């Protein structure tokens, strides 16, 4: 018998990638291609969905070629994707009616205020788990229906289809119009309990149900691919952060993963019941395997972590590469009394204060650039602590360890500080590509390539581990000081310009 | 063409002189050799010392080349930067080999471990980043000594032959034996360690090179002799995994494939 593999397509914000994995979850080959970021106006971000589809085909072929594989060696292909990015296309021709509107795009700001009305941002939270915000797909779809000439009429006649990037790729590969629960949970249009489109929200947002995809599980065979991957089962779809949770094998309630890039995404598995947050976290789907019960999650994102290091590099010039922040921070033993709160565009979870702006506080003549570097790394750790505390309060679940991935996990000092301030072990798994791995795992489960989630746990290996070393008195004092620093950021912007 | 600047020519002459001597030189020796007044030489030396091109020995007062001049030709690579660039390749080496992986750089005549990936068997292991290993008794150290002129036991930073401490009966403790070993490391492109630091433990390492071809570090795996050796010695499949990883990281750093 010839060896079979699983391919994962990661359709991300800046590039599309394909990674082929073997049965042990190890990387066999990688293909990658970037696509254009289209900025028609300030605050607007679009992608050309046709270009993305061309790239997806190219990266799959590149990965197969590098691994000297033919499509028949693939047991399945799985998909993970940038979340919330919104596309509408013609059912008959397959032509997009407009560029895809990317999750970062803020054009729906006014629409959000209109939709919030007198009830406010929390109007739909009870149903969909999310506050009204420009990120989510529902308002973006509404914008397209309002602004693209004739689109609403075509939608009413059933001529056009809506989808996030998972839906677009699955439709291109198999001809089926489906999405998975995790991607659907980021539209604001899905009811968390029924896992179906919510008629109340659809009505309030003015979205015709006929253009929406069928909501399915995250791991099942959606269909066989035609064309360049002819015959390969397309067997998973997960939003990128959900795929990372799955790839980190966070299968038990209380398991948390943190992805440390320019920002940080923390996702906590809360089990088979949705937990509503009173601390500004998002309630979302973790994953759903076939007809098993759906697993829910709480998500907290931090806007500025790695990007603070980039700011120190590019705007202050204290370092010449991001990795040097660790070198600089290790020239001193502590922060010298200095704290940096990078509230560059307000404070996010759990504070949600748009009137906050960043501060560097505790400055004395003693503070050196080494102390500043230390404060930069500590800022990522304390922001994580605040989100984790909110997760503990909302869910009542205590976390045992934090599983980390992303580029910043190369910073060993940051990982140690994280363990110190969270007072839990921080663990980095062997394969850093957890997002693709998660999509591969889900697809492999769906076709029986892996028998069950226990066999996936067996593939998970620690590459490194950091244990807490900070005395609790020091931790308490530092947290107290951090909170004081956060207070100093509040109320800086006195009148919202919007 | 603008005229030449005398003090820079004199500074260059002093640097050349210091680079030629195995040990440091006194102010009097430099002044005598170059036939320059002591005051002039002292002024130039202090300036060069200030920019890090010259160091003064605290006990003898002799002058020698500083770290700054040594880093001029070979762009200094930060250990944390190296880890960042090597992360995925080191993980993949640990995955393929089933053994623990370390990346080392030269630090004050020792190997500084800048990255460590656990052996993928879920046993309890401790992160060893930041620990120092002897150059002559480890595969990482031998790979550095063979391919980085600054690490060589008879290199420019050496005042006297290094003391080669013995860790096991198999440690190479004489300079001729070590130099012969380094010749063979250079010929093969990779370095072995056969129970020279810890009994029962063997290791394989290969150099990581930058754009200029200089070795800026070494990557290697280590583990039990019964897993990593067969009847002919170190297993060649494991050697090829290490060399693949070293080549991939070197390419990442801009080195030409060789």
Coordinates of C-alpha atoms in Angstrom, one line a residue, chain A residues 133-493:
Chain A
X133 CA -18.6 45.2 15.5
X134 CA -17.1 45.9 12.1
X135 CA -15.2 42.6 12.0
X136 CA -18.1 40.2 11.5
X137 CA -19.5 39.1 8.2
X138 CA -23.2 39.9 8.6
X139 CA -22.9 43.7 8.5
X140 CA -20.4 43.4 5.6
X141 CA -22.9 41.3 3.6
X142 CA -25.6 43.9 4.4
X143 CA -23.3 46.6 3.1
X144 CA -22.8 44.7 -0.2
X145 CA -26.6 44.2 -0.6
X146 CA -27.1 48.0 0.0
X147 CA -24.2 49.3 -2.1
X148 CA -23.7 47.0 -5.1
X149 CA -26.3 48.0 -7.7
X150 CA -29.1 45.5 -8.2
X151 CA -27.5 43.0 -5.8
X152 CA -30.5 42.8 -3.4
X153 CA -32.9 42.0 -6.3
X154 CA -30.5 39.3 -7.6
X155 CA -30.3 37.9 -4.0
X156 CA -34.0 37.8 -3.7
X157 CA -34.2 35.9 -7.0
X158 CA -31.7 33.4 -5.7
X159 CA -29.0 34.3 -8.3
X160 CA -26.1 35.0 -5.9
X161 CA -24.4 33.2 -3.1
X162 CA -22.7 34.5 0.1
X163 CA -19.7 32.8 1.6
X164 CA -16.7 33.3 3.8
X165 CA -13.4 32.0 2.3
X166 CA -14.0 28.4 3.4
X167 CA -17.3 28.4 1.5
X168 CA -15.7 30.0 -1.6
X169 CA -13.0 27.3 -1.7
X170 CA -15.2 24.4 -1.0
X171 CA -17.7 25.6 -3.6
X172 CA -14.9 26.0 -6.1
X173 CA -13.5 22.5 -5.3
X174 CA -16.8 20.5 -5.0
X175 CA -19.7 22.7 -6.2
X176 CA -21.4 22.5 -2.8
X177 CA -22.5 25.7 -1.0
X178 CA -21.6 24.9 2.7
X179 CA -19.8 26.5 5.6
X180 CA -18.8 25.0 9.0
X181 CA -20.0 26.0 12.4
X182 CA -16.8 27.9 13.4
X183 CA -16.9 30.1 10.3
X184 CA -20.7 30.6 10.6
X185 CA -20.2 31.6 14.3
X186 CA -18.2 34.7 13.1
X187 CA -21.0 36.0 10.8
X188 CA -23.2 37.2 13.7
X189 CA -26.0 35.4 11.8
X190 CA -25.8 32.0 13.4
X191 CA -27.8 31.1 16.5
X192 CA -25.3 29.5 19.0
X193 CA -27.8 27.0 20.3
X194 CA -29.6 25.8 17.2
X195 CA -26.4 26.1 15.1
X196 CA -28.6 27.4 12.3
X197 CA -29.1 30.8 10.7
X198 CA -31.1 32.9 13.2
X199 CA -34.3 34.2 11.6
X200 CA -34.5 37.2 14.0
X201 CA -31.0 38.4 13.2
X202 CA -31.5 37.8 9.4
X203 CA -34.7 39.9 9.6
X204 CA -33.1 42.7 11.6
X205 CA -30.1 42.8 9.3
X206 CA -32.2 42.5 6.1
X207 CA -30.4 39.4 4.8
X208 CA -32.2 36.9 2.5
X209 CA -31.7 33.3 3.9
X210 CA -31.6 31.9 0.3
X211 CA -28.1 33.2 -0.3
X212 CA -26.6 31.7 2.8
X213 CA -24.7 28.4 2.7
X214 CA -25.7 25.3 4.6
X215 CA -24.1 25.1 8.0
X216 CA -22.3 21.8 8.5
X217 CA -19.8 20.3 11.0
X218 CA -16.1 21.2 10.9
X219 CA -15.0 17.6 10.1
X220 CA -17.1 15.7 7.5
X221 CA -16.7 14.9 3.8
X222 CA -18.4 17.9 2.0
X223 CA -17.8 16.3 -1.3
X224 CA -15.1 15.0 -3.7
X225 CA -13.0 17.6 -5.4
X226 CA -13.2 18.0 -9.2
X227 CA -10.6 19.5 -11.4
X228 CA -7.0 19.6 -10.3
X229 CA -7.7 17.6 -7.1
X230 CA -10.2 15.3 -8.8
X231 CA -11.4 12.5 -6.4
X232 CA -9.8 13.9 -3.2
X233 CA -12.4 14.2 -0.4
X234 CA -12.7 17.8 0.9
X235 CA -13.3 17.0 4.5
X236 CA -12.8 19.9 6.9
X237 CA -13.3 23.6 7.4
X238 CA -12.3 25.6 10.4
X239 CA -11.6 29.3 11.0
X240 CA -7.9 29.9 11.6
X241 CA -8.1 30.5 15.4
X242 CA -10.4 27.5 15.7
X243 CA -8.0 25.3 13.6
X244 CA -5.2 26.4 15.9
X245 CA -7.2 25.2 18.9
X246 CA -7.8 21.9 17.2
X247 CA -4.1 21.6 16.0
X248 CA -3.0 22.2 19.6
X249 CA -5.2 19.3 20.6
X250 CA -7.1 21.5 23.1
X251 CA -9.9 18.9 23.2
X252 CA -10.8 19.2 26.9
X253 CA -12.7 21.9 28.7
X254 CA -10.1 24.3 30.3
X255 CA -7.5 23.7 27.5
X256 CA -6.3 27.1 26.2
X257 CA -4.1 28.1 23.3
X258 CA -2.5 31.4 22.6
X259 CA -1.3 32.4 19.1
X260 CA 1.4 35.1 19.5
X261 CA 1.8 37.2 16.3
X262 CA 1.4 40.9 15.7
X263 CA -1.6 40.5 18.0
X264 CA -2.5 37.6 20.2
X265 CA -5.5 35.3 20.0
X266 CA -6.5 33.3 23.1
X267 CA -9.1 30.6 22.8
X268 CA -10.4 28.5 25.7
X269 CA -12.3 25.2 25.2
X270 CA -15.4 25.5 27.4
X271 CA -17.1 22.2 26.5
X272 CA -20.4 21.4 24.9
X273 CA -22.4 24.4 26.3
X274 CA -21.9 28.0 25.2
X275 CA -20.7 30.3 28.0
X276 CA -21.9 33.9 27.8
X277 CA -19.2 36.4 28.7
X278 CA -19.7 39.3 31.1
X279 CA -16.1 40.3 30.7
X280 CA -16.0 41.3 27.0
X281 CA -14.9 38.0 25.6
X282 CA -16.5 36.4 22.5
X283 CA -18.5 33.3 22.6
X284 CA -17.7 31.2 19.6
X285 CA -17.7 27.6 18.3
X286 CA -14.5 25.6 19.1
X287 CA -15.2 22.9 16.5
X288 CA -17.7 20.2 15.7
X289 CA -16.7 16.7 14.6
X290 CA -19.3 15.1 12.3
X291 CA -22.5 14.4 14.3
X292 CA -20.8 14.7 17.7
X293 CA -21.9 17.6 19.9
X294 CA -20.5 20.9 19.1
X295 CA -17.7 22.2 21.3
X296 CA -17.8 25.9 22.3
X297 CA -15.1 28.3 23.2
X298 CA -14.4 31.7 24.6
X299 CA -12.1 33.9 22.7
X300 CA -10.2 37.0 23.8
X301 CA -7.9 38.9 21.4
X302 CA -5.2 41.3 22.2
X303 CA -4.6 43.9 19.5
X304 CA -1.0 44.8 20.2
X305 CA 1.6 42.3 21.3
X306 CA 4.2 41.5 18.6
X307 CA 3.3 44.8 16.9
X308 CA 4.7 46.6 20.0
X309 CA 8.0 45.0 19.4
X310 CA 7.8 46.2 15.7
X311 CA 7.0 49.7 17.0
X312 CA 10.1 49.6 19.2
X313 CA 12.1 48.5 16.1
X314 CA 10.6 50.7 13.5
X315 CA 9.4 53.9 15.3
X316 CA 12.0 54.1 18.1
X317 CA 14.9 52.2 16.4
X318 CA 16.1 50.6 19.7
X319 CA 16.6 47.3 18.0
X320 CA 17.3 46.3 14.4
X321 CA 15.3 43.0 14.4
X322 CA 12.3 41.8 16.4
X323 CA 14.4 39.0 17.9
X324 CA 16.8 41.5 19.5
X325 CA 14.1 42.6 21.9
X326 CA 15.0 39.6 23.9
X327 CA 18.8 40.4 23.8
X328 CA 18.1 43.9 24.9
X329 CA 15.7 42.8 27.6
X330 CA 18.2 40.4 29.0
X331 CA 20.7 43.2 29.7
X332 CA 18.7 44.0 32.8
X333 CA 17.1 41.8 35.5
X334 CA 13.7 43.5 35.8
X335 CA 11.7 46.4 34.4
X336 CA 13.3 49.0 36.6
X337 CA 9.8 50.2 37.6
X338 CA 8.8 50.9 34.0
X339 CA 5.5 49.7 32.4
X340 CA 4.2 50.1 28.9
X341 CA 0.5 49.7 28.1
X342 CA 0.2 49.6 24.3
X343 CA -3.4 50.9 24.0
X344 CA -2.6 52.2 20.5
X345 CA -6.2 52.2 19.4
X346 CA -7.9 51.9 22.8
X347 CA -8.1 48.9 25.1
X348 CA -9.7 45.7 24.0
X349 CA -10.7 42.6 26.0
X350 CA -11.5 42.8 28.9
X351 CA -11.6 46.6 29.2
X352 CA -13.2 47.8 25.9
X353 CA -12.2 51.4 26.4
X354 CA -11.9 53.3 23.1
X355 CA -10.9 56.4 25.0
X356 CA -7.7 54.8 26.2
X357 CA -4.3 55.6 24.6
X358 CA -0.9 54.0 25.3
X359 CA 1.4 55.0 28.1
X360 CA 5.0 54.4 29.2
X361 CA 4.9 55.0 32.9
X362 CA 7.1 54.7 36.0
X363 CA 9.9 56.6 34.3
X364 CA 12.9 57.7 36.4
X365 CA 16.5 58.6 35.6
X366 CA 17.4 54.9 36.3
X367 CA 15.4 53.4 33.4
X368 CA 17.4 52.3 30.4
X369 CA 16.4 50.9 27.0
X370 CA 16.9 47.5 28.5
X371 CA 14.1 48.2 31.0
X372 CA 11.9 49.4 28.2
X373 CA 12.6 46.2 26.3
X374 CA 11.6 44.2 29.4
X375 CA 8.5 46.3 29.8
X376 CA 7.6 45.5 26.2
X377 CA 7.7 41.8 26.8
X378 CA 5.9 42.1 30.1
X379 CA 3.1 44.1 28.4
X380 CA 2.3 41.0 26.2
X381 CA 2.3 38.8 29.3
X382 CA 0.1 41.0 31.5
X383 CA -2.4 41.6 28.7
X384 CA -2.6 37.8 28.4
X385 CA -3.1 37.6 32.2
X386 CA -6.1 40.0 32.0
X387 CA -7.8 37.9 29.3
X388 CA -7.1 34.6 31.1
X389 CA -8.6 36.1 34.3
X390 CA -11.7 37.1 32.4
X391 CA -11.9 33.6 31.0
X392 CA -11.6 32.1 34.5
X393 CA -14.4 34.4 35.7
X394 CA -16.7 33.7 32.8
X395 CA -16.3 30.0 32.6
X396 CA -15.3 29.0 36.2
X397 CA -12.7 26.8 34.5
X398 CA -9.1 26.9 35.8
X399 CA -6.5 26.5 33.2
X400 CA -3.8 23.9 33.7
X401 CA -1.3 25.2 31.1
X402 CA -1.1 27.6 28.2
X403 CA -0.3 26.1 24.8
X404 CA 1.4 28.6 22.6
X405 CA 2.2 29.0 18.9
X406 CA 3.1 31.8 16.5
X407 CA 6.2 33.7 15.7
X408 CA 6.7 35.3 19.1
X409 CA 7.1 31.8 20.7
X410 CA 10.8 32.0 19.5
X411 CA 11.3 34.6 22.3
X412 CA 12.3 32.4 25.3
X413 CA 12.3 35.3 27.7
X414 CA 8.7 36.2 26.8
X415 CA 7.7 32.6 27.3
X416 CA 9.3 32.6 30.8
X417 CA 7.6 35.9 31.7
X418 CA 4.3 34.4 30.5
X419 CA 4.7 31.4 32.8
X420 CA 5.7 33.7 35.6
X421 CA 2.7 36.1 35.4
X422 CA 0.1 33.4 34.6
X423 CA 1.5 31.1 37.3
X424 CA 1.0 28.1 34.9
X425 CA 3.2 26.1 32.7
X426 CA 3.7 27.5 29.2
X427 CA 4.1 24.8 26.5
X428 CA 5.3 25.1 22.9
X429 CA 4.4 22.1 20.7
X430 CA 6.8 20.6 18.2
X431 CA 4.9 21.7 15.1
X432 CA 4.5 25.4 15.1
X433 CA 2.1 25.3 12.1
X434 CA -0.9 24.5 14.4
X435 CA -3.4 26.2 12.2
X436 CA -2.7 24.0 9.2
X437 CA -2.3 21.0 11.4
X438 CA -5.7 21.6 12.9
X439 CA -7.4 21.6 9.5
X440 CA -5.4 18.4 8.5
X441 CA -6.4 16.7 11.8
X442 CA -10.1 17.5 11.2
X443 CA -10.0 16.3 7.6
X444 CA -8.1 13.1 8.6
X445 CA -10.7 12.3 11.3
X446 CA -13.5 12.7 8.8
X447 CA -12.1 10.1 6.4
X448 CA -10.8 7.7 9.1
X449 CA -7.1 8.5 8.4
X450 CA -6.8 9.0 12.2
X451 CA -9.3 6.9 14.2
X452 CA -10.1 9.3 17.0
X453 CA -8.9 12.4 18.9
X454 CA -6.8 10.3 21.2
X455 CA -4.6 9.3 18.3
X456 CA -4.2 13.0 17.6
X457 CA -3.2 13.7 21.2
X458 CA -0.5 11.0 20.8
X459 CA 1.0 13.0 17.9
X460 CA 1.3 16.1 20.1
X461 CA 4.8 16.6 21.5
X462 CA 6.3 19.3 23.6
X463 CA 9.1 21.1 21.9
X464 CA 9.7 23.3 25.0
X465 CA 8.2 24.1 28.3
X466 CA 8.5 27.0 30.8
X467 CA 7.6 26.6 34.4
X468 CA 6.6 29.6 36.7
X469 CA 9.6 30.8 38.7
X470 CA 8.2 34.1 40.1
X471 CA 7.4 34.4 43.8
X472 CA 3.8 35.1 44.3
X473 CA 4.5 38.3 46.3
X474 CA 6.4 39.7 43.3
X475 CA 3.7 38.6 40.9
X476 CA 1.0 40.3 43.0
X477 CA 3.1 43.5 43.3
X478 CA 3.8 43.6 39.5
X479 CA 0.1 42.9 38.6
X480 CA -0.9 45.7 41.0
X481 CA 1.6 48.1 39.2
X482 CA 0.4 46.9 35.8
X483 CA -3.2 47.7 36.7
X484 CA -2.1 51.2 37.9
X485 CA -0.4 51.7 34.5
X486 CA -3.7 50.6 32.7
X487 CA -5.6 53.2 34.8
X488 CA -3.3 55.9 33.5
X489 CA -4.3 55.1 29.9
X490 CA -8.1 55.7 30.5
X491 CA -9.9 58.8 29.4
X492 CA -7.0 60.2 27.3
X493 CA -9.2 60.8 24.3

